[in-house]
Amino acid sequence: MNGFRLKENMLIGSASAATQVDGGEIFHSWQDWYEKGKITDGTSPARANDHYNRWREDYAIMKELGLQICRFGVEWARIEPEEETFDEAALAHYREQLETLRTLGIKPLLTLHHFTNPMWFENKGGFEKEENIPAFMNFAQKTVEALGDLVEEYITINEPNVYALNGYFFGEWPPGEKSFSKMVKVMSVMTTCHILCYEMIHRVRREHGFDNTMVGFANHMRVFTPRNASNPVHVALARLSEKIFQKSITIACCTGKCPWPIKKIGTYKKGKYSDFVSVNYYTRSCISGLNSAFFDHVPKNDLGWEIYPEGIVQCAREMYKIMPGPVYITENGTCDNTDSFRCRYLYDHLKALCESELPVARYYHWCFTDNFEWLEGESARFGIVHIDYATQKRTIKKSGRFLAQVIKDSTVTEECYDIYVKNEKYNVL
Ligand code: BGC
């Protein structure tokens, strides 16, 4: 029997990040990375989806599909183009977006930092230096003071582990460093930033008379499986990778305790620093060495990532054990350039969540429109709405229609399964 029911009170929508959709020539770390020739398909974040000008059209499509929630981010470099110079027009612009979402009945969740830094911050050492924490906090506080009356739910920082690993250990993202100790330093500084931000957002909202605030960080989690479960080296390396990449930083950002390798920077106390279990989930890693790889002969997406639906529950459960609370899947989605298996992907991941014991309250699909996928630029499509980048024409995909149907019915019926999912197959590679 195919099909399932959504959890009671579970809301569904989509997630995005400013740099990936907004467009515009902004002096930030990813524009700089593009200018250094690092984007594999040569595309620039200055084009993206031109969402900064077309957001009304995008919100109208969200409404048409019945999306109930929308996670989106502000661009720090737009709000604070030079240190301590704030662009009031940019803040007013984001206010208008938030007001419109609320009028449409779509509940916003606001991300303050999603991978991108203004160049003035990058040039002074970014999150590698604890002396820079006040600069980040200044931006965060100014933004929350300007927009906070319109938003109840926040992500302080998106995926500090991915940011630190790609930018400071693999050297593939800005600023291109390859050093274990720098990676750990960045994770530690970001932990402090998250905790200070958590406290600041609650404080600012309380001062304005709001007590219904929910704050977390978007936690990239994956399953770490030894390539050969009876090889003790593989088993040990899988545990070690999991600890370094996600377990310690999850504990630190949720509780203020700092297990190795995270170092405590500053004077925060042990406590509760996450109001929801916030998981970004995409795939699982197969571990036999220090690099993460994928298993062979398993379902894969168009970037070669394994499609492993039960992992979404395993990861959310892991984080729930550390800090129980309502589960917000703050990102989940896949690169499917021709939209030929995304309905099945959605079905399998939502089904796993809805049939689990977890109190799943939000599911933000990554993402709404195809967008600028960091190193891969425009070449990797994750959206439920297709973008023709040259004309900026938006076209709802089959997967968008499927998600709309799931929201409308709060369930996937056998009939709906037959229409959207039955004939879709994953590539096994
Ligand atoms: C990031 C997104 C990204 C997505 C797909 C997540 O790690 O938060 O910005 O587009 O993965 O790669």
CSV table of C-alpha atoms and ligand atoms in Angstrom, one decimal:
chain,number,residue,atom,x,y,z
A,1,MET,CA,0.0,0.0,0.0
A,2,ASN,CA,1.5,3.3,-1.1
A,3,GLY,CA,0.9,6.7,0.5
A,4,PHE,CA,1.1,8.3,3.9
A,5,ARG,CA,-0.4,11.1,6.0
A,6,LEU,CA,1.4,14.2,7.1
A,7,LYS,CA,2.0,14.7,10.8
A,8,GLU,CA,-0.5,16.8,12.6
A,9,ASN,CA,0.3,20.5,12.4
A,10,MET,CA,3.3,19.9,10.1
A,11,LEU,CA,3.9,22.9,7.8
A,12,ILE,CA,5.6,22.6,4.4
A,13,GLY,CA,7.4,25.2,2.3
A,14,SER,CA,10.8,25.9,0.8
A,15,ALA,CA,14.2,27.4,1.7
A,16,SER,CA,16.6,29.6,-0.1
A,17,ALA,CA,19.7,31.8,0.6
A,18,ALA,CA,20.2,35.4,-0.5
A,19,THR,CA,23.4,34.9,-2.6
A,20,GLN,CA,21.8,32.0,-4.4
A,21,VAL,CA,18.7,33.8,-5.6
A,22,ASP,CA,18.9,37.6,-5.2
A,23,GLY,CA,21.4,38.6,-7.9
A,24,GLY,CA,23.1,42.0,-8.2
A,25,GLU,CA,26.7,43.1,-8.2
A,26,ILE,CA,27.5,43.0,-4.5
A,27,PHE,CA,31.0,43.1,-3.1
A,28,HIS,CA,31.0,39.8,-1.2
A,29,SER,CA,33.0,36.6,-0.9
A,30,TRP,CA,31.2,34.6,-3.6
A,31,GLN,CA,31.3,37.5,-6.1
A,32,ASP,CA,35.0,37.6,-5.4
A,33,TRP,CA,35.3,33.8,-5.8
A,34,TYR,CA,33.5,34.0,-9.1
A,35,GLU,CA,35.9,36.8,-10.2
A,36,LYS,CA,38.8,34.5,-9.3
A,37,GLY,CA,37.4,32.0,-11.8
A,38,LYS,CA,36.4,29.4,-9.3
A,39,ILE,CA,32.8,28.7,-10.4
A,40,THR,CA,32.9,25.5,-12.5
A,41,ASP,CA,30.4,26.6,-15.2
A,42,GLY,CA,31.7,30.2,-15.2
A,43,THR,CA,28.4,31.7,-14.1
A,44,SER,CA,28.2,34.6,-11.6
A,45,PRO,CA,26.0,35.1,-8.5
A,46,ALA,CA,25.3,38.5,-9.9
A,47,ARG,CA,22.7,36.9,-12.2
A,48,ALA,CA,21.1,34.1,-10.1
A,49,ASN,CA,17.3,34.5,-10.1
A,50,ASP,CA,17.1,38.3,-9.9
A,51,HIS,CA,14.8,37.5,-7.0
A,52,TYR,CA,15.7,40.9,-5.5
A,53,ASN,CA,13.6,42.4,-8.2
A,54,ARG,CA,11.2,39.6,-9.0
A,55,TRP,CA,10.3,38.5,-5.4
A,56,ARG,CA,6.6,39.5,-5.9
A,57,GLU,CA,6.4,37.0,-8.8
A,58,ASP,CA,8.1,34.3,-6.8
A,59,TYR,CA,5.8,34.8,-3.8
A,60,ALA,CA,2.8,34.7,-6.1
A,61,ILE,CA,3.9,31.3,-7.3
A,62,MET,CA,4.5,30.1,-3.7
A,63,LYS,CA,1.0,31.2,-2.9
A,64,GLU,CA,-0.4,29.4,-6.0
A,65,LEU,CA,1.3,26.2,-4.8
A,66,GLY,CA,0.0,26.7,-1.3
A,67,LEU,CA,3.4,26.8,0.4
A,68,GLN,CA,2.8,27.5,4.1
A,69,ILE,CA,6.3,28.5,5.2
A,70,CYS,CA,9.3,30.2,3.6
A,71,ARG,CA,12.9,30.2,4.8
A,72,PHE,CA,15.0,33.0,3.3
A,73,GLY,CA,18.2,34.8,4.0
A,74,VAL,CA,19.3,38.4,4.0
A,75,GLU,CA,22.6,39.4,2.3
A,76,TRP,CA,24.9,40.9,4.9
A,77,ALA,CA,27.0,42.7,2.2
A,78,ARG,CA,23.8,44.4,1.0
A,79,ILE,CA,22.8,45.5,4.5
A,80,GLU,CA,26.3,46.6,5.6
A,81,PRO,CA,28.3,47.3,2.4
A,82,GLU,CA,31.0,48.9,4.5
A,83,GLU,CA,31.8,48.3,8.1
A,84,GLU,CA,29.3,50.1,10.3
A,85,THR,CA,27.6,51.7,7.4
A,86,PHE,CA,24.1,50.3,7.1
A,87,ASP,CA,21.9,50.6,4.0
A,88,GLU,CA,18.5,51.5,5.3
A,89,ALA,CA,17.0,50.9,1.9
A,90,ALA,CA,18.1,47.3,1.9
A,91,LEU,CA,16.6,46.8,5.3
A,92,ALA,CA,13.4,48.4,4.1
A,93,HIS,CA,13.4,46.1,1.1
A,94,TYR,CA,13.6,43.0,3.2
A,95,ARG,CA,10.9,44.4,5.5
A,96,GLU,CA,8.6,44.7,2.4
A,97,GLN,CA,9.3,41.1,1.5
A,98,LEU,CA,8.5,39.9,5.0
A,99,GLU,CA,5.3,42.0,5.2
A,100,THR,CA,4.2,40.5,1.9
A,101,LEU,CA,4.9,37.0,3.0
A,102,ARG,CA,2.8,37.6,6.1
A,103,THR,CA,0.0,39.1,4.2
A,104,LEU,CA,0.0,36.1,1.9
A,105,GLY,CA,-0.3,33.8,5.0
A,106,ILE,CA,3.2,32.3,4.4
A,107,LYS,CA,5.2,32.1,7.7
A,108,PRO,CA,8.8,33.4,7.3
A,109,LEU,CA,11.9,31.9,8.9
A,110,LEU,CA,14.9,34.3,8.6
A,111,THR,CA,18.5,33.2,8.1
A,112,LEU,CA,21.1,35.8,9.1
A,113,HIS,CA,24.2,34.2,7.7
A,114,HIS,CA,24.4,31.7,4.8
A,115,PHE,CA,28.0,31.2,3.7
A,116,THR,CA,28.6,34.7,2.3
A,117,ASN,CA,30.6,37.5,3.9
A,118,PRO,CA,31.0,41.2,2.8
A,119,MET,CA,34.6,41.6,1.5
A,120,TRP,CA,35.4,44.0,4.3
A,121,PHE,CA,34.7,41.2,6.8
A,122,GLU,CA,36.5,38.6,4.7
A,123,ASN,CA,39.5,40.8,4.3
A,124,LYS,CA,39.9,41.2,8.0
A,125,GLY,CA,40.0,37.5,8.6
A,126,GLY,CA,36.3,36.6,8.8
A,127,PHE,CA,35.3,34.0,11.3
A,128,GLU,CA,38.8,32.8,11.7
A,129,LYS,CA,39.4,35.6,14.2
A,130,GLU,CA,37.6,36.0,17.4
A,131,GLU,CA,38.3,39.7,17.3
A,132,ASN,CA,35.8,39.8,14.5
A,133,ILE,CA,32.9,38.5,16.5
A,134,PRO,CA,31.6,42.0,17.5
A,135,ALA,CA,31.5,42.9,13.8
A,136,PHE,CA,29.2,40.0,13.0
A,137,MET,CA,27.1,40.6,16.1
A,138,ASN,CA,26.7,44.3,15.1
A,139,PHE,CA,25.2,43.3,11.8
A,140,ALA,CA,23.0,40.6,13.3
A,141,GLN,CA,21.6,42.9,16.0
A,142,LYS,CA,21.0,45.8,13.6
A,143,THR,CA,19.1,43.4,11.3
A,144,VAL,CA,17.0,41.9,14.1
A,145,GLU,CA,16.2,45.3,15.4
A,146,ALA,CA,15.1,46.4,12.0
A,147,LEU,CA,13.1,43.3,11.0
A,148,GLY,CA,12.4,41.5,14.3
A,149,ASP,CA,8.8,42.6,14.8
A,150,LEU,CA,7.9,40.8,11.5
A,151,VAL,CA,9.7,37.4,12.2
A,152,GLU,CA,9.2,34.9,15.0
A,153,GLU,CA,11.6,32.2,13.7
A,154,TYR,CA,15.3,32.5,13.0
A,155,ILE,CA,18.3,30.7,11.8
A,156,THR,CA,21.4,32.4,13.1
A,157,ILE,CA,24.0,30.7,10.9
A,158,ASN,CA,23.6,28.2,8.1
A,159,GLU,CA,25.8,25.1,8.3
A,160,PRO,CA,28.9,26.3,10.2
A,161,ASN,CA,30.5,22.8,9.6
A,162,VAL,CA,30.1,23.0,5.8
A,163,TYR,CA,31.3,26.6,5.7
A,164,ALA,CA,34.4,25.7,7.8
A,165,LEU,CA,35.2,22.4,6.0
A,166,ASN,CA,34.9,23.7,2.4
A,167,GLY,CA,36.5,27.0,3.0
A,168,TYR,CA,39.3,26.1,5.5
A,169,PHE,CA,40.0,22.4,5.1
A,170,PHE,CA,39.3,21.4,1.5
A,171,GLY,CA,40.1,24.9,0.3
A,172,GLU,CA,37.4,24.7,-2.4
A,173,TRP,CA,35.3,27.7,-1.1
A,174,PRO,CA,36.4,31.1,-0.1
A,175,PRO,CA,38.8,31.9,1.3
A,176,GLY,CA,40.5,28.7,0.0
A,177,GLU,CA,42.5,27.7,3.1
A,178,LYS,CA,43.7,24.1,3.7
A,179,SER,CA,44.3,23.7,7.4
A,180,PHE,CA,42.7,21.5,10.0
A,181,SER,CA,43.5,24.0,12.8
A,182,LYS,CA,41.9,26.9,10.9
A,183,MET,CA,38.8,24.8,10.2
A,184,VAL,CA,38.5,24.0,13.9
A,185,LYS,CA,39.0,27.7,14.8
A,186,VAL,CA,36.3,28.8,12.4
A,187,MET,CA,33.9,26.2,13.8
A,188,SER,CA,34.7,27.4,17.3
A,189,VAL,CA,34.2,31.1,16.5
A,190,MET,CA,31.0,30.4,14.7
A,191,THR,CA,29.7,28.4,17.7
A,192,THR,CA,30.3,31.5,19.8
A,193,CYS,CA,28.5,33.7,17.2
A,194,HIS,CA,25.5,31.4,17.2
A,195,ILE,CA,25.2,31.4,21.0
A,196,LEU,CA,25.6,35.1,21.2
A,197,CYS,CA,23.0,35.6,18.4
A,198,TYR,CA,20.6,33.2,20.0
A,199,GLU,CA,20.7,35.3,23.2
A,200,MET,CA,20.6,38.6,21.3
A,201,ILE,CA,17.5,37.6,19.2
A,202,HIS,CA,15.6,36.5,22.3
A,203,ARG,CA,16.6,39.7,24.1
A,204,VAL,CA,15.7,42.1,21.3
A,205,ARG,CA,12.3,40.4,20.7
A,206,ARG,CA,11.5,40.4,24.4
A,207,GLU,CA,12.3,44.1,24.7
A,208,HIS,CA,9.8,44.7,21.9
A,209,GLY,CA,7.2,42.7,23.8
A,210,PHE,CA,7.4,39.4,21.8
A,211,ASP,CA,7.8,36.1,23.7
A,212,ASN,CA,7.0,33.6,21.0
A,213,THR,CA,10.5,33.5,19.4
A,214,MET,CA,12.2,30.4,18.0
A,215,VAL,CA,15.9,30.4,17.2
A,216,GLY,CA,18.2,27.7,15.9
A,217,PHE,CA,21.1,27.2,13.5
A,218,ALA,CA,20.7,25.2,10.3
A,219,ASN,CA,22.7,22.0,11.0
A,220,HIS,CA,24.0,20.1,8.0
A,221,MET,CA,23.9,16.5,9.0
A,222,ARG,CA,24.7,13.3,7.1
A,223,VAL,CA,25.0,9.7,7.9
A,224,PHE,CA,28.6,8.4,8.2
A,225,THR,CA,28.8,4.7,7.3
A,226,PRO,CA,32.0,2.7,7.2
A,227,ARG,CA,32.6,1.3,3.7
A,228,ASN,CA,33.3,-2.1,5.2
A,229,ALA,CA,31.5,-2.6,8.5
A,230,SER,CA,33.9,-5.4,9.5
A,231,ASN,CA,37.0,-3.3,8.9
A,232,PRO,CA,37.9,-1.7,12.3
A,233,VAL,CA,39.8,1.2,10.5
A,234,HIS,CA,36.8,2.1,8.5
A,235,VAL,CA,34.6,1.9,11.6
A,236,ALA,CA,37.0,4.1,13.6
A,237,LEU,CA,37.3,6.7,10.8
A,238,ALA,CA,33.6,6.9,10.3
A,239,ARG,CA,33.2,7.7,14.0
A,240,LEU,CA,36.0,10.2,13.9
A,241,SER,CA,34.6,12.0,10.8
A,242,GLU,CA,31.2,12.1,12.4
A,243,LYS,CA,32.6,13.6,15.6
A,244,ILE,CA,34.7,16.2,13.8
A,245,PHE,CA,32.3,17.2,11.1
A,246,GLN,CA,29.0,17.2,13.0
A,247,LYS,CA,28.6,15.7,16.5
A,248,SER,CA,30.9,18.0,18.5
A,249,ILE,CA,29.6,21.2,16.8
A,250,THR,CA,26.0,20.1,17.2
A,251,ILE,CA,26.6,19.6,21.0
A,252,ALA,CA,28.4,22.9,21.2
A,253,CYS,CA,25.8,25.0,19.3
A,254,CYS,CA,22.9,23.3,21.2
A,255,THR,CA,24.2,23.2,24.7
A,256,GLY,CA,27.3,25.4,25.1
A,257,LYS,CA,29.4,22.4,26.1
A,258,CYS,CA,32.5,22.1,23.9
A,259,PRO,CA,33.7,18.6,23.1
A,260,TRP,CA,36.9,18.1,21.2
A,261,PRO,CA,37.7,19.6,18.6
A,262,ILE,CA,35.6,22.6,19.4
A,263,LYS,CA,37.3,25.1,21.6
A,264,LYS,CA,35.4,27.4,23.9
A,265,ILE,CA,35.9,31.0,22.8
A,266,GLY,CA,34.4,33.7,25.1
A,267,THR,CA,32.4,33.4,28.3
A,268,TYR,CA,29.1,31.8,27.4
A,269,LYS,CA,27.5,29.4,29.9
A,270,LYS,CA,26.2,25.9,29.4
A,271,GLY,CA,22.5,26.1,28.5
A,272,LYS,CA,19.9,25.7,25.8
A,273,TYR,CA,20.8,27.4,22.5
A,274,SER,CA,18.4,25.8,20.1
A,275,ASP,CA,14.7,26.0,20.2
A,276,PHE,CA,14.1,23.4,17.5
A,277,VAL,CA,15.9,20.4,16.0
A,278,SER,CA,17.1,22.0,12.8
A,279,VAL,CA,18.4,19.6,10.2
A,280,ASN,CA,19.6,20.2,6.7
A,281,TYR,CA,19.8,16.7,5.2
A,282,TYR,CA,20.9,15.6,1.8
A,283,THR,CA,23.0,12.4,1.7
A,284,ARG,CA,25.2,9.9,3.5
A,285,SER,CA,29.0,9.4,3.3
A,286,CYS,CA,30.8,6.2,2.8
A,287,ILE,CA,34.0,6.3,4.9
A,288,SER,CA,37.2,4.3,4.3
A,289,GLY,CA,39.7,7.2,4.6
A,290,LEU,CA,40.0,10.8,5.5
A,291,ASN,CA,37.9,12.0,2.5
A,292,SER,CA,34.2,11.4,2.3
A,293,ALA,CA,33.0,9.3,-0.7
A,294,PHE,CA,29.8,7.6,-1.8
A,295,PHE,CA,28.9,3.9,-2.0
A,296,ASP,CA,28.8,2.2,-5.4
A,297,HIS,CA,25.6,0.7,-6.9
A,298,VAL,CA,23.2,2.9,-4.9
A,299,PRO,CA,20.6,5.5,-6.0
A,300,LYS,CA,22.4,8.7,-6.9
A,301,ASN,CA,21.4,12.3,-7.8
A,302,ASP,CA,22.9,14.3,-10.7
A,303,LEU,CA,25.8,15.4,-8.5
A,304,GLY,CA,26.6,11.8,-7.6
A,305,TRP,CA,25.3,12.1,-4.1
A,306,GLU,CA,23.6,9.0,-2.7
A,307,ILE,CA,19.9,9.2,-2.2
A,308,TYR,CA,19.3,7.7,1.3
A,309,PRO,CA,15.9,8.6,2.6
A,310,GLU,CA,16.1,6.8,6.0
A,311,GLY,CA,19.1,9.0,6.8
A,312,ILE,CA,16.8,12.0,7.3
A,313,VAL,CA,15.2,10.3,10.3
A,314,GLN,CA,18.5,9.0,11.6
A,315,CYS,CA,20.0,12.5,11.6
A,316,ALA,CA,17.0,14.2,13.1
A,317,ARG,CA,17.0,11.6,15.8
A,318,GLU,CA,20.7,12.1,16.6
A,319,MET,CA,20.1,15.8,17.1
A,320,TYR,CA,16.9,15.3,19.0
A,321,LYS,CA,18.8,13.2,21.5
A,322,ILE,CA,21.2,16.1,22.1
A,323,MET,CA,18.4,18.8,22.4
A,324,PRO,CA,14.8,17.6,22.1
A,325,GLY,CA,12.3,19.9,20.5
A,326,PRO,CA,10.1,20.2,17.5
A,327,VAL,CA,11.8,19.0,14.4
A,328,TYR,CA,12.4,21.5,11.6
A,329,ILE,CA,13.9,20.1,8.5
A,330,THR,CA,15.4,23.4,7.4
A,331,GLU,CA,16.6,21.9,4.1
A,332,ASN,CA,16.1,18.8,2.1
A,333,GLY,CA,16.2,18.4,-1.6
A,334,THR,CA,18.2,17.1,-4.6
A,335,CYS,CA,20.0,18.0,-7.8
A,336,ASP,CA,17.8,16.6,-10.5
A,337,ASN,CA,18.4,18.6,-13.6
A,338,THR,CA,15.5,17.2,-15.6
A,339,ASP,CA,13.0,16.8,-12.7
A,340,SER,CA,12.7,13.1,-13.4
A,341,PHE,CA,13.0,11.7,-9.9
A,342,ARG,CA,12.3,14.6,-7.6
A,343,CYS,CA,8.7,13.5,-6.8
A,344,ARG,CA,10.0,10.1,-5.7
A,345,TYR,CA,12.7,11.8,-3.6
A,346,LEU,CA,10.1,14.1,-1.9
A,347,TYR,CA,7.8,11.1,-1.4
A,348,ASP,CA,10.5,8.9,0.2
A,349,HIS,CA,11.9,11.6,2.5
A,350,LEU,CA,8.5,12.9,3.6
A,351,LYS,CA,7.2,9.4,4.2
A,352,ALA,CA,10.2,8.4,6.3
A,353,LEU,CA,9.7,11.5,8.4
A,354,CYS,CA,5.9,11.1,8.8
A,355,GLU,CA,6.2,7.4,9.7
A,356,SER,CA,8.8,8.1,12.3
A,357,GLU,CA,8.2,8.8,16.0
A,358,LEU,CA,9.7,12.4,15.7
A,359,PRO,CA,7.6,15.5,16.3
A,360,VAL,CA,8.2,16.9,12.8
A,361,ALA,CA,6.7,20.4,12.6
A,362,ARG,CA,8.3,22.0,9.5
A,363,TYR,CA,9.7,20.8,6.2
A,364,TYR,CA,11.5,23.3,4.1
A,365,HIS,CA,12.3,21.9,0.7
A,366,TRP,CA,15.6,23.0,-0.9
A,367,CYS,CA,14.6,24.7,-3.0
A,368,PHE,CA,11.9,26.8,-4.6
A,369,THR,CA,13.5,28.0,-7.8
A,370,ASP,CA,16.6,26.5,-9.4
A,371,ASN,CA,19.4,28.8,-8.2
A,372,PHE,CA,23.1,29.6,-8.0
A,373,GLU,CA,24.5,26.4,-6.5
A,374,TRP,CA,27.8,27.8,-5.2
A,375,LEU,CA,30.8,26.1,-6.9
A,376,GLU,CA,28.5,24.5,-9.5
A,377,GLY,CA,26.9,27.8,-10.4
A,378,GLU,CA,23.7,27.5,-12.5
A,379,SER,CA,24.5,24.0,-13.7
A,380,ALA,CA,23.0,22.1,-10.8
A,381,ARG,CA,19.2,22.4,-10.5
A,382,PHE,CA,17.5,21.8,-7.1
A,383,GLY,CA,14.2,23.7,-7.6
A,384,ILE,CA,10.6,22.7,-7.8
A,385,VAL,CA,10.3,25.7,-10.2
A,386,HIS,CA,12.4,25.8,-13.3
A,387,ILE,CA,14.4,29.0,-14.2
A,388,ASP,CA,15.4,29.9,-17.7
A,389,TYR,CA,18.4,32.0,-16.6
A,390,ALA,CA,18.6,34.0,-19.8
A,391,THR,CA,15.0,35.2,-19.7
A,392,GLN,CA,14.4,34.7,-16.0
A,393,LYS,CA,11.2,32.9,-16.9
A,394,ARG,CA,9.8,30.7,-14.1
A,395,THR,CA,7.9,27.5,-14.8
A,396,ILE,CA,6.4,25.2,-12.2
A,397,LYS,CA,7.8,21.7,-12.5
A,398,LYS,CA,5.9,18.5,-11.9
A,399,SER,CA,7.6,18.2,-8.5
A,400,GLY,CA,6.1,21.6,-7.6
A,401,ARG,CA,2.6,20.4,-8.5
A,402,PHE,CA,3.2,17.3,-6.5
A,403,LEU,CA,4.3,19.2,-3.4
A,404,ALA,CA,1.2,21.5,-3.8
A,405,GLN,CA,-1.0,18.4,-3.9
A,406,VAL,CA,0.6,17.0,-0.7
A,407,ILE,CA,0.0,20.2,1.1
A,408,LYS,CA,-3.5,20.6,-0.1
A,409,ASP,CA,-4.5,17.0,0.9
A,410,SER,CA,-2.2,16.7,4.0
A,411,THR,CA,-1.7,13.2,2.7
A,412,VAL,CA,-0.4,11.2,-0.3
A,413,THR,CA,-3.2,9.1,-1.6
A,414,GLU,CA,-2.7,6.0,-3.8
A,415,GLU,CA,-4.1,8.0,-6.7
A,416,CYS,CA,-1.6,10.8,-6.1
A,417,TYR,CA,1.2,8.3,-5.8
A,418,ASP,CA,0.2,6.8,-9.2
A,419,ILE,CA,0.1,10.1,-10.9
A,420,TYR,CA,3.4,11.6,-9.6
A,421,VAL,CA,5.7,9.0,-8.1
A,422,LYS,CA,5.0,5.5,-9.5
A,423,ASN,CA,6.9,5.9,-12.8
A,424,GLU,CA,9.9,7.8,-11.4
A,425,LYS,CA,13.1,5.8,-10.8
A,426,TYR,CA,16.4,6.8,-9.3
A,427,ASN,CA,19.6,6.3,-11.2
A,428,VAL,CA,21.6,3.5,-9.6
A,429,LEU,CA,25.3,4.2,-10.2
B,1,BGC,C1,23.3,24.6,1.5
B,1,BGC,C2,22.6,25.2,0.3
B,1,BGC,C3,23.0,24.4,-0.9
B,1,BGC,C4,22.5,23.0,-0.7
B,1,BGC,C5,22.7,22.0,-1.9
B,1,BGC,C6,23.2,23.1,1.6
B,1,BGC,O1,24.4,22.6,2.1
B,1,BGC,O2,22.9,25.2,2.7
B,1,BGC,O3,23.0,26.5,0.2
B,1,BGC,O4,22.5,24.9,-2.1
B,1,BGC,O5,23.2,22.4,0.4
B,1,BGC,O6,24.0,21.8,-2.1
